Amino acid sequence: MRLDVITIFPDYLAPLDLSLIGKARRDGLIDLHVHDLREHAHDRHRTVDDTPYGGGAGMVMKPEPWGEALDELVGNGAEGQVPHLIIPGPGGIPFTQQTARDLATEPWLAFACGRYEGIDERVYEEAAARMPVSVISLGDYVLNGGEVAVLAMVEAIARLIPGVIGNEQSLVEESHEDGLLEYPVYTKPATWRGREVPEILLSGNHGAIAEWRHEQRLQRTAARRPDLLSD
Ligand code: SAM
């Protein structure tokens, strides 16, 4: 999968060199490029923001650098290919495991990281005339910029690409895969600071363990996320 991220803080994306995502990049499973939006600001101060029309607090990202950055991105693609452009924003559709699953099947994703009060609305309109565009929210709260949202989204999407997680079986029973949260997990030692691992897990009875785990999933989901059970 090809991934492009446009940001005014390329260093923010450095964690994508680490751990499983970094390995997936080195193994050629992910082709990730981070672009500095300021490369497309041509004044002495490399300005990417300006005051909002209509007044009000804060600054708005100017359309020209974004237009140029997206032109360059599309121009870098193979003939006729365009990315699916993801614009993170608190006013977007919520990012869920299903969103990650859907996006993990796409060949090319690009992420546009907003800052300040956001990006001039005409950039969304112009981009949508040329490529699929989705405005996606990480949750009902406001971050300072899109970079943290992109880190979270890329990690959730990339781990679903075949080959990125060594043991793909570990993806199957995870929280949100089938609407329930995961059961509690334990490792050695069997006793730690006087706390025992549930006896059933030491029994070797795989049927009984599966039943216990399912019950735990239901209980945990009911306690922490009753909204998931009503769905
Ligand atoms: N004025 C905007 C509003 O009220 O909708 C918020 C702008 S926020 C300070 C700056 C940038 O952070 C946004 O353009 C977006 O890129 C990012 N951002 C903030 N909250 C986010 C969230 N919940 N999910 C995804 N991106 C978010």
PDB file of C-alpha atoms and ligand atoms in Angstrom:
ATOM      1  CA  MET A   1       0.000   0.000   0.000  1.00  0.00           C
ATOM      2  CA  ARG A   2       1.208   3.489  -0.767  1.00  0.00           C
ATOM      3  CA  LEU A   3       0.697   6.123   1.935  1.00  0.00           C
ATOM      4  CA  ASP A   4       1.409   9.858   1.673  1.00  0.00           C
ATOM      5  CA  VAL A   5       1.135  12.357   4.521  1.00  0.00           C
ATOM      6  CA  ILE A   6       1.182  16.121   3.956  1.00  0.00           C
ATOM      7  CA  THR A   7       1.956  18.152   7.075  1.00  0.00           C
ATOM      8  CA  ILE A   8       3.764  21.249   8.289  1.00  0.00           C
ATOM      9  CA  PHE A   9       5.463  19.035  10.912  1.00  0.00           C
ATOM     10  CA  PRO A  10       7.081  16.102   9.060  1.00  0.00           C
ATOM     11  CA  ASP A  11       9.016  15.160  12.235  1.00  0.00           C
ATOM     12  CA  TYR A  12       5.711  14.404  13.954  1.00  0.00           C
ATOM     13  CA  LEU A  13       5.434  11.303  11.780  1.00  0.00           C
ATOM     14  CA  ALA A  14       8.830   9.896  12.843  1.00  0.00           C
ATOM     15  CA  PRO A  15       7.216   7.106  14.955  1.00  0.00           C
ATOM     16  CA  LEU A  16       6.098   5.508  11.692  1.00  0.00           C
ATOM     17  CA  ASP A  17       9.724   4.340  11.358  1.00  0.00           C
ATOM     18  CA  LEU A  18       9.425   2.262  14.541  1.00  0.00           C
ATOM     19  CA  SER A  19       8.093  -1.128  15.555  1.00  0.00           C
ATOM     20  CA  LEU A  20       5.841  -3.155  13.247  1.00  0.00           C
ATOM     21  CA  ILE A  21       5.007  -0.258  10.916  1.00  0.00           C
ATOM     22  CA  GLY A  22       8.713   0.548  10.506  1.00  0.00           C
ATOM     23  CA  LYS A  23       9.400  -3.113   9.762  1.00  0.00           C
ATOM     24  CA  ALA A  24       6.523  -3.221   7.258  1.00  0.00           C
ATOM     25  CA  ARG A  25       8.112  -0.233   5.505  1.00  0.00           C
ATOM     26  CA  ARG A  26      11.504  -1.929   5.408  1.00  0.00           C
ATOM     27  CA  ASP A  27       9.857  -5.152   4.144  1.00  0.00           C
ATOM     28  CA  GLY A  28       8.219  -3.191   1.311  1.00  0.00           C
ATOM     29  CA  LEU A  29       4.645  -3.826   2.501  1.00  0.00           C
ATOM     30  CA  ILE A  30       4.073  -0.102   3.021  1.00  0.00           C
ATOM     31  CA  ASP A  31       5.484   2.639   0.824  1.00  0.00           C
ATOM     32  CA  LEU A  32       5.186   5.716   3.043  1.00  0.00           C
ATOM     33  CA  HIS A  33       6.122   9.279   2.044  1.00  0.00           C
ATOM     34  CA  VAL A  34       5.898  12.329   4.313  1.00  0.00           C
ATOM     35  CA  HIS A  35       5.719  15.735   2.589  1.00  0.00           C
ATOM     36  CA  ASP A  36       6.355  19.189   4.052  1.00  0.00           C
ATOM     37  CA  LEU A  37       3.497  21.517   3.095  1.00  0.00           C
ATOM     38  CA  ARG A  38       5.833  24.496   3.502  1.00  0.00           C
ATOM     39  CA  GLU A  39       7.698  23.372   0.370  1.00  0.00           C
ATOM     40  CA  HIS A  40       4.675  24.804  -1.414  1.00  0.00           C
ATOM     41  CA  ALA A  41       4.693  28.193   0.350  1.00  0.00           C
ATOM     42  CA  HIS A  42       6.763  30.594  -1.707  1.00  0.00           C
ATOM     43  CA  ASP A  43       7.054  33.754   0.354  1.00  0.00           C
ATOM     44  CA  ARG A  44      10.063  34.575   2.546  1.00  0.00           C
ATOM     45  CA  HIS A  45       8.383  33.205   5.696  1.00  0.00           C
ATOM     46  CA  ARG A  46       6.915  30.120   3.973  1.00  0.00           C
ATOM     47  CA  THR A  47       3.472  31.168   5.175  1.00  0.00           C
ATOM     48  CA  VAL A  48       0.720  28.549   5.133  1.00  0.00           C
ATOM     49  CA  ASP A  49      -1.992  30.387   7.116  1.00  0.00           C
ATOM     50  CA  ASP A  50      -3.931  33.629   7.042  1.00  0.00           C
ATOM     51  CA  THR A  51      -6.752  35.381   8.902  1.00  0.00           C
ATOM     52  CA  PRO A  52     -10.300  34.048   8.415  1.00  0.00           C
ATOM     53  CA  TYR A  53     -12.742  35.807   6.087  1.00  0.00           C
ATOM     54  CA  GLY A  54     -15.702  36.951   8.178  1.00  0.00           C
ATOM     55  CA  GLY A  55     -13.497  37.552  11.204  1.00  0.00           C
ATOM     56  CA  GLY A  56     -13.108  35.446  14.312  1.00  0.00           C
ATOM     57  CA  ALA A  57     -10.286  33.917  16.279  1.00  0.00           C
ATOM     58  CA  GLY A  58      -7.402  31.883  14.919  1.00  0.00           C
ATOM     59  CA  MET A  59      -5.891  31.375  11.502  1.00  0.00           C
ATOM     60  CA  VAL A  60      -6.951  29.295   8.500  1.00  0.00           C
ATOM     61  CA  MET A  61      -4.657  27.237   6.242  1.00  0.00           C
ATOM     62  CA  LYS A  62      -4.320  28.922   2.865  1.00  0.00           C
ATOM     63  CA  PRO A  63      -5.580  27.086  -0.223  1.00  0.00           C
ATOM     64  CA  GLU A  64      -2.579  27.724  -2.513  1.00  0.00           C
ATOM     65  CA  PRO A  65       0.039  25.542  -0.742  1.00  0.00           C
ATOM     66  CA  TRP A  66      -2.521  22.744  -0.374  1.00  0.00           C
ATOM     67  CA  GLY A  67      -3.501  22.999  -4.041  1.00  0.00           C
ATOM     68  CA  GLU A  68       0.101  22.775  -5.123  1.00  0.00           C
ATOM     69  CA  ALA A  69       0.914  19.901  -2.730  1.00  0.00           C
ATOM     70  CA  LEU A  70      -2.055  17.867  -3.974  1.00  0.00           C
ATOM     71  CA  ASP A  71      -1.158  18.627  -7.619  1.00  0.00           C
ATOM     72  CA  GLU A  72       2.331  17.287  -6.985  1.00  0.00           C
ATOM     73  CA  LEU A  73       0.985  14.219  -5.209  1.00  0.00           C
ATOM     74  CA  VAL A  74      -1.395  13.303  -8.025  1.00  0.00           C
ATOM     75  CA  GLY A  75       1.347  14.058 -10.565  1.00  0.00           C
ATOM     76  CA  ASN A  76       3.605  11.516  -8.799  1.00  0.00           C
ATOM     77  CA  GLY A  77       1.092   8.723  -9.242  1.00  0.00           C
ATOM     78  CA  ALA A  78       0.865   6.338 -12.152  1.00  0.00           C
ATOM     79  CA  GLU A  79      -1.199   7.484 -15.136  1.00  0.00           C
ATOM     80  CA  GLY A  80      -4.879   7.744 -14.167  1.00  0.00           C
ATOM     81  CA  GLN A  81      -4.277   6.817 -10.511  1.00  0.00           C
ATOM     82  CA  VAL A  82      -5.361   9.054  -7.661  1.00  0.00           C
ATOM     83  CA  PRO A  83      -5.197   8.506  -3.907  1.00  0.00           C
ATOM     84  CA  HIS A  84      -8.130   8.319  -1.545  1.00  0.00           C
ATOM     85  CA  LEU A  85      -7.574  11.553   0.375  1.00  0.00           C
ATOM     86  CA  ILE A  86      -8.248  11.406   4.112  1.00  0.00           C
ATOM     87  CA  ILE A  87      -8.606  14.769   5.845  1.00  0.00           C
ATOM     88  CA  PRO A  88      -8.632  14.304   9.635  1.00  0.00           C
ATOM     89  CA  GLY A  89     -11.008  16.617  11.460  1.00  0.00           C
ATOM     90  CA  PRO A  90     -13.209  16.653  14.562  1.00  0.00           C
ATOM     91  CA  GLY A  91     -16.193  17.290  12.307  1.00  0.00           C
ATOM     92  CA  GLY A  92     -15.615  14.138  10.256  1.00  0.00           C
ATOM     93  CA  ILE A  93     -17.189  10.692  10.324  1.00  0.00           C
ATOM     94  CA  PRO A  94     -15.907   8.632  13.276  1.00  0.00           C
ATOM     95  CA  PHE A  95     -12.883   6.404  12.658  1.00  0.00           C
ATOM     96  CA  THR A  96     -13.748   2.821  13.663  1.00  0.00           C
ATOM     97  CA  GLN A  97     -12.300  -0.648  13.168  1.00  0.00           C
ATOM     98  CA  GLN A  98     -14.625  -1.002  10.172  1.00  0.00           C
ATOM     99  CA  THR A  99     -13.155   2.202   8.664  1.00  0.00           C
ATOM    100  CA  ALA A 100      -9.681   0.746   9.183  1.00  0.00           C
ATOM    101  CA  ARG A 101     -10.752  -2.521   7.531  1.00  0.00           C
ATOM    102  CA  ASP A 102     -12.223  -0.691   4.524  1.00  0.00           C
ATOM    103  CA  LEU A 103      -9.189   1.572   4.072  1.00  0.00           C
ATOM    104  CA  ALA A 104      -6.745  -1.345   4.456  1.00  0.00           C
ATOM    105  CA  THR A 105      -7.950  -2.711   1.096  1.00  0.00           C
ATOM    106  CA  GLU A 106      -7.105   0.483  -0.821  1.00  0.00           C
ATOM    107  CA  PRO A 107      -3.922   0.725  -2.892  1.00  0.00           C
ATOM    108  CA  TRP A 108      -3.158   4.404  -2.145  1.00  0.00           C
ATOM    109  CA  LEU A 109      -4.124   6.631   0.756  1.00  0.00           C
ATOM    110  CA  ALA A 110      -3.064  10.244   1.282  1.00  0.00           C
ATOM    111  CA  PHE A 111      -3.556  12.196   4.518  1.00  0.00           C
ATOM    112  CA  ALA A 112      -3.820  15.990   4.734  1.00  0.00           C
ATOM    113  CA  CYS A 113      -2.951  17.231   8.231  1.00  0.00           C
ATOM    114  CA  GLY A 114      -4.745  20.431   9.151  1.00  0.00           C
ATOM    115  CA  ARG A 115      -3.532  22.882  11.816  1.00  0.00           C
ATOM    116  CA  TYR A 116      -4.872  26.143  13.261  1.00  0.00           C
ATOM    117  CA  GLU A 117      -8.649  26.464  12.623  1.00  0.00           C
ATOM    118  CA  GLY A 118      -8.405  24.039   9.731  1.00  0.00           C
ATOM    119  CA  ILE A 119      -7.990  24.164   5.943  1.00  0.00           C
ATOM    120  CA  ASP A 120      -9.780  26.586   3.577  1.00  0.00           C
ATOM    121  CA  GLU A 121     -13.012  24.807   2.562  1.00  0.00           C
ATOM    122  CA  ARG A 122     -12.295  25.216  -1.155  1.00  0.00           C
ATOM    123  CA  VAL A 123      -9.395  22.753  -0.844  1.00  0.00           C
ATOM    124  CA  TYR A 124     -11.909  20.032   0.116  1.00  0.00           C
ATOM    125  CA  GLU A 125     -14.139  20.950  -2.826  1.00  0.00           C
ATOM    126  CA  GLU A 126     -11.303  21.059  -5.348  1.00  0.00           C
ATOM    127  CA  ALA A 127      -9.824  17.777  -4.118  1.00  0.00           C
ATOM    128  CA  ALA A 128     -13.224  16.057  -4.183  1.00  0.00           C
ATOM    129  CA  ALA A 129     -13.561  16.971  -7.865  1.00  0.00           C
ATOM    130  CA  ARG A 130     -10.375  14.998  -8.565  1.00  0.00           C
ATOM    131  CA  MET A 131     -10.245  12.104  -6.079  1.00  0.00           C
ATOM    132  CA  PRO A 132     -12.251  10.376  -3.358  1.00  0.00           C
ATOM    133  CA  VAL A 133     -12.131  12.476  -0.179  1.00  0.00           C
ATOM    134  CA  SER A 134     -13.155  11.431   3.341  1.00  0.00           C
ATOM    135  CA  VAL A 135     -13.164  13.703   6.376  1.00  0.00           C
ATOM    136  CA  ILE A 136     -12.530  11.421   9.362  1.00  0.00           C
ATOM    137  CA  SER A 137     -12.546  12.134  13.086  1.00  0.00           C
ATOM    138  CA  LEU A 138     -10.514  10.249  15.647  1.00  0.00           C
ATOM    139  CA  GLY A 139     -13.118  11.012  18.319  1.00  0.00           C
ATOM    140  CA  ASP A 140     -15.288  13.676  19.866  1.00  0.00           C
ATOM    141  CA  TYR A 141     -12.502  15.939  21.092  1.00  0.00           C
ATOM    142  CA  VAL A 142     -10.233  18.554  19.503  1.00  0.00           C
ATOM    143  CA  LEU A 143      -6.537  17.986  18.813  1.00  0.00           C
ATOM    144  CA  ASN A 144      -4.094  20.727  17.800  1.00  0.00           C
ATOM    145  CA  GLY A 145      -3.430  19.139  14.424  1.00  0.00           C
ATOM    146  CA  GLY A 146      -4.099  16.156  12.192  1.00  0.00           C
ATOM    147  CA  GLU A 147      -0.723  14.463  12.781  1.00  0.00           C
ATOM    148  CA  VAL A 148      -1.687  12.509  15.909  1.00  0.00           C
ATOM    149  CA  ALA A 149      -4.876  11.387  14.175  1.00  0.00           C
ATOM    150  CA  VAL A 150      -2.848  10.206  11.178  1.00  0.00           C
ATOM    151  CA  LEU A 151      -0.456   8.247  13.402  1.00  0.00           C
ATOM    152  CA  ALA A 152      -3.414   6.447  14.966  1.00  0.00           C
ATOM    153  CA  MET A 153      -5.206   5.834  11.671  1.00  0.00           C
ATOM    154  CA  VAL A 154      -2.099   4.612   9.827  1.00  0.00           C
ATOM    155  CA  GLU A 155      -1.288   2.196  12.658  1.00  0.00           C
ATOM    156  CA  ALA A 156      -4.833   0.804  12.765  1.00  0.00           C
ATOM    157  CA  ILE A 157      -4.979   0.463   8.975  1.00  0.00           C
ATOM    158  CA  ALA A 158      -1.450  -0.859   8.372  1.00  0.00           C
ATOM    159  CA  ARG A 159      -1.690  -3.669  10.942  1.00  0.00           C
ATOM    160  CA  LEU A 160      -4.576  -5.112   8.885  1.00  0.00           C
ATOM    161  CA  ILE A 161      -2.467  -5.367   5.724  1.00  0.00           C
ATOM    162  CA  PRO A 162      -1.555  -9.033   5.204  1.00  0.00           C
ATOM    163  CA  GLY A 163       2.004  -9.704   6.386  1.00  0.00           C
ATOM    164  CA  VAL A 164       2.320  -6.710   8.730  1.00  0.00           C
ATOM    165  CA  ILE A 165       1.368  -8.652  11.890  1.00  0.00           C
ATOM    166  CA  GLY A 166       3.391 -11.881  12.133  1.00  0.00           C
ATOM    167  CA  ASN A 167       0.583 -14.046  13.531  1.00  0.00           C
ATOM    168  CA  GLU A 168      -2.603 -13.006  11.757  1.00  0.00           C
ATOM    169  CA  GLN A 169      -4.651 -15.183  14.120  1.00  0.00           C
ATOM    170  CA  SER A 170      -3.991 -12.536  16.778  1.00  0.00           C
ATOM    171  CA  LEU A 171      -6.170 -10.092  14.777  1.00  0.00           C
ATOM    172  CA  VAL A 172      -9.211 -12.352  14.905  1.00  0.00           C
ATOM    173  CA  GLU A 173     -10.312 -12.170  18.533  1.00  0.00           C
ATOM    174  CA  GLU A 174      -9.408  -8.570  19.153  1.00  0.00           C
ATOM    175  CA  SER A 175     -11.672  -5.904  20.561  1.00  0.00           C
ATOM    176  CA  HIS A 176     -14.037  -4.426  17.948  1.00  0.00           C
ATOM    177  CA  GLU A 177     -13.471  -7.238  15.445  1.00  0.00           C
ATOM    178  CA  ASP A 178     -16.934  -8.718  16.049  1.00  0.00           C
ATOM    179  CA  GLY A 179     -18.558  -6.030  18.170  1.00  0.00           C
ATOM    180  CA  LEU A 180     -17.258  -7.243  21.561  1.00  0.00           C
ATOM    181  CA  LEU A 181     -14.249  -6.222  23.626  1.00  0.00           C
ATOM    182  CA  GLU A 182     -11.431  -8.716  24.165  1.00  0.00           C
ATOM    183  CA  TYR A 183     -11.301 -11.003  27.218  1.00  0.00           C
ATOM    184  CA  PRO A 184      -8.640 -10.345  29.925  1.00  0.00           C
ATOM    185  CA  VAL A 185      -5.227 -11.831  29.148  1.00  0.00           C
ATOM    186  CA  TYR A 186      -2.540 -13.223  31.491  1.00  0.00           C
ATOM    187  CA  THR A 187       1.005 -14.569  31.233  1.00  0.00           C
ATOM    188  CA  LYS A 188       3.570 -16.210  33.563  1.00  0.00           C
ATOM    189  CA  PRO A 189       4.052 -16.334  36.510  1.00  0.00           C
ATOM    190  CA  ALA A 190       0.793 -17.989  37.617  1.00  0.00           C
ATOM    191  CA  THR A 191       1.007 -16.107  40.940  1.00  0.00           C
ATOM    192  CA  TRP A 192       2.180 -12.502  41.093  1.00  0.00           C
ATOM    193  CA  ARG A 193       2.060 -10.402  44.283  1.00  0.00           C
ATOM    194  CA  GLY A 194      -0.506 -12.806  45.654  1.00  0.00           C
ATOM    195  CA  ARG A 195      -2.745 -12.522  42.589  1.00  0.00           C
ATOM    196  CA  GLU A 196      -3.637 -15.751  40.803  1.00  0.00           C
ATOM    197  CA  VAL A 197      -4.300 -16.361  37.133  1.00  0.00           C
ATOM    198  CA  PRO A 198      -7.901 -17.682  36.786  1.00  0.00           C
ATOM    199  CA  GLU A 199      -7.707 -21.440  37.329  1.00  0.00           C
ATOM    200  CA  ILE A 200      -9.615 -22.283  34.160  1.00  0.00           C
ATOM    201  CA  LEU A 201      -6.721 -20.929  32.058  1.00  0.00           C
ATOM    202  CA  LEU A 202      -4.374 -23.507  33.640  1.00  0.00           C
ATOM    203  CA  SER A 203      -6.781 -26.407  33.081  1.00  0.00           C
ATOM    204  CA  GLY A 204      -5.796 -27.310  29.507  1.00  0.00           C
ATOM    205  CA  ASN A 205      -9.523 -27.689  28.730  1.00  0.00           C
ATOM    206  CA  HIS A 206      -9.747 -25.661  25.524  1.00  0.00           C
ATOM    207  CA  GLY A 207     -13.551 -25.859  25.249  1.00  0.00           C
ATOM    208  CA  ALA A 208     -14.028 -24.584  28.788  1.00  0.00           C
ATOM    209  CA  ILE A 209     -11.408 -21.847  28.225  1.00  0.00           C
ATOM    210  CA  ALA A 210     -13.193 -20.670  25.060  1.00  0.00           C
ATOM    211  CA  GLU A 211     -16.498 -20.566  26.952  1.00  0.00           C
ATOM    212  CA  TRP A 212     -14.939 -18.618  29.847  1.00  0.00           C
ATOM    213  CA  ARG A 213     -13.350 -16.154  27.465  1.00  0.00           C
ATOM    214  CA  HIS A 214     -16.626 -15.569  25.652  1.00  0.00           C
ATOM    215  CA  GLU A 215     -18.391 -14.935  28.962  1.00  0.00           C
ATOM    216  CA  GLN A 216     -15.611 -12.505  29.940  1.00  0.00           C
ATOM    217  CA  ARG A 217     -16.007 -10.652  26.653  1.00  0.00           C
ATOM    218  CA  LEU A 218     -19.740 -10.217  27.262  1.00  0.00           C
ATOM    219  CA  GLN A 219     -19.232  -9.076  30.861  1.00  0.00           C
ATOM    220  CA  ARG A 220     -16.467  -6.644  29.962  1.00  0.00           C
ATOM    221  CA  THR A 221     -18.435  -5.187  27.050  1.00  0.00           C
ATOM    222  CA  ALA A 222     -21.551  -4.793  29.233  1.00  0.00           C
ATOM    223  CA  ALA A 223     -19.512  -3.053  31.946  1.00  0.00           C
ATOM    224  CA  ARG A 224     -17.392  -0.752  29.792  1.00  0.00           C
ATOM    225  CA  ARG A 225     -19.246  -0.343  26.509  1.00  0.00           C
ATOM    226  CA  PRO A 226     -22.939  -1.192  26.878  1.00  0.00           C
ATOM    227  CA  ASP A 227     -23.570   0.820  23.700  1.00  0.00           C
ATOM    228  CA  LEU A 228     -21.829  -1.950  21.712  1.00  0.00           C
ATOM    229  CA  LEU A 229     -24.201  -4.619  23.054  1.00  0.00           C
ATOM    230  CA  SER A 230     -27.295  -2.639  22.127  1.00  0.00           C
ATOM    231  CA  ASP A 231     -26.030  -2.634  18.533  1.00  0.00           C
TER     232      ASP A 231
HETATM  233  N1  SAM B   1     -11.669  24.564  14.190  1.00  0.00           N
HETATM  234  C1  SAM B   1     -11.784  23.146  13.992  1.00  0.00           C
HETATM  235  C2  SAM B   1     -13.162  22.659  14.429  1.00  0.00           C
HETATM  236  O1  SAM B   1     -13.668  23.195  15.396  1.00  0.00           O
HETATM  237  O2  SAM B   1     -13.689  21.702  13.830  1.00  0.00           O
HETATM  238  C3  SAM B   1     -10.712  22.414  14.794  1.00  0.00           C
HETATM  239  C4  SAM B   1      -9.355  22.631  14.249  1.00  0.00           C
HETATM  240  S1  SAM B   1      -8.131  21.709  15.133  1.00  0.00           S
HETATM  241  C5  SAM B   1      -7.591  22.857  16.312  1.00  0.00           C
HETATM  242  C6  SAM B   1      -6.789  21.650  13.991  1.00  0.00           C
HETATM  243  C7  SAM B   1      -6.664  20.361  13.228  1.00  0.00           C
HETATM  244  O3  SAM B   1      -6.512  19.284  14.128  1.00  0.00           O
HETATM  245  C8  SAM B   1      -7.834  19.962  12.357  1.00  0.00           C
HETATM  246  O4  SAM B   1      -7.797  20.632  11.116  1.00  0.00           O
HETATM  247  C9  SAM B   1      -7.593  18.478  12.186  1.00  0.00           C
HETATM  248  O5  SAM B   1      -6.593  18.246  11.217  1.00  0.00           O
HETATM  249  C10 SAM B   1      -7.003  18.100  13.533  1.00  0.00           C
HETATM  250  N2  SAM B   1      -7.973  17.506  14.461  1.00  0.00           N
HETATM  251  C11 SAM B   1      -8.447  18.078  15.592  1.00  0.00           C
HETATM  252  N3  SAM B   1      -9.282  17.274  16.235  1.00  0.00           N
HETATM  253  C12 SAM B   1      -9.355  16.135  15.514  1.00  0.00           C
HETATM  254  C13 SAM B   1     -10.077  14.923  15.663  1.00  0.00           C
HETATM  255  N4  SAM B   1     -10.898  14.719  16.672  1.00  0.00           N
HETATM  256  N5  SAM B   1      -9.918  13.974  14.720  1.00  0.00           N
HETATM  257  C14 SAM B   1      -9.104  14.179  13.678  1.00  0.00           C
HETATM  258  N6  SAM B   1      -8.392  15.300  13.484  1.00  0.00           N
HETATM  259  C15 SAM B   1      -8.508  16.273  14.391  1.00  0.00           C
END
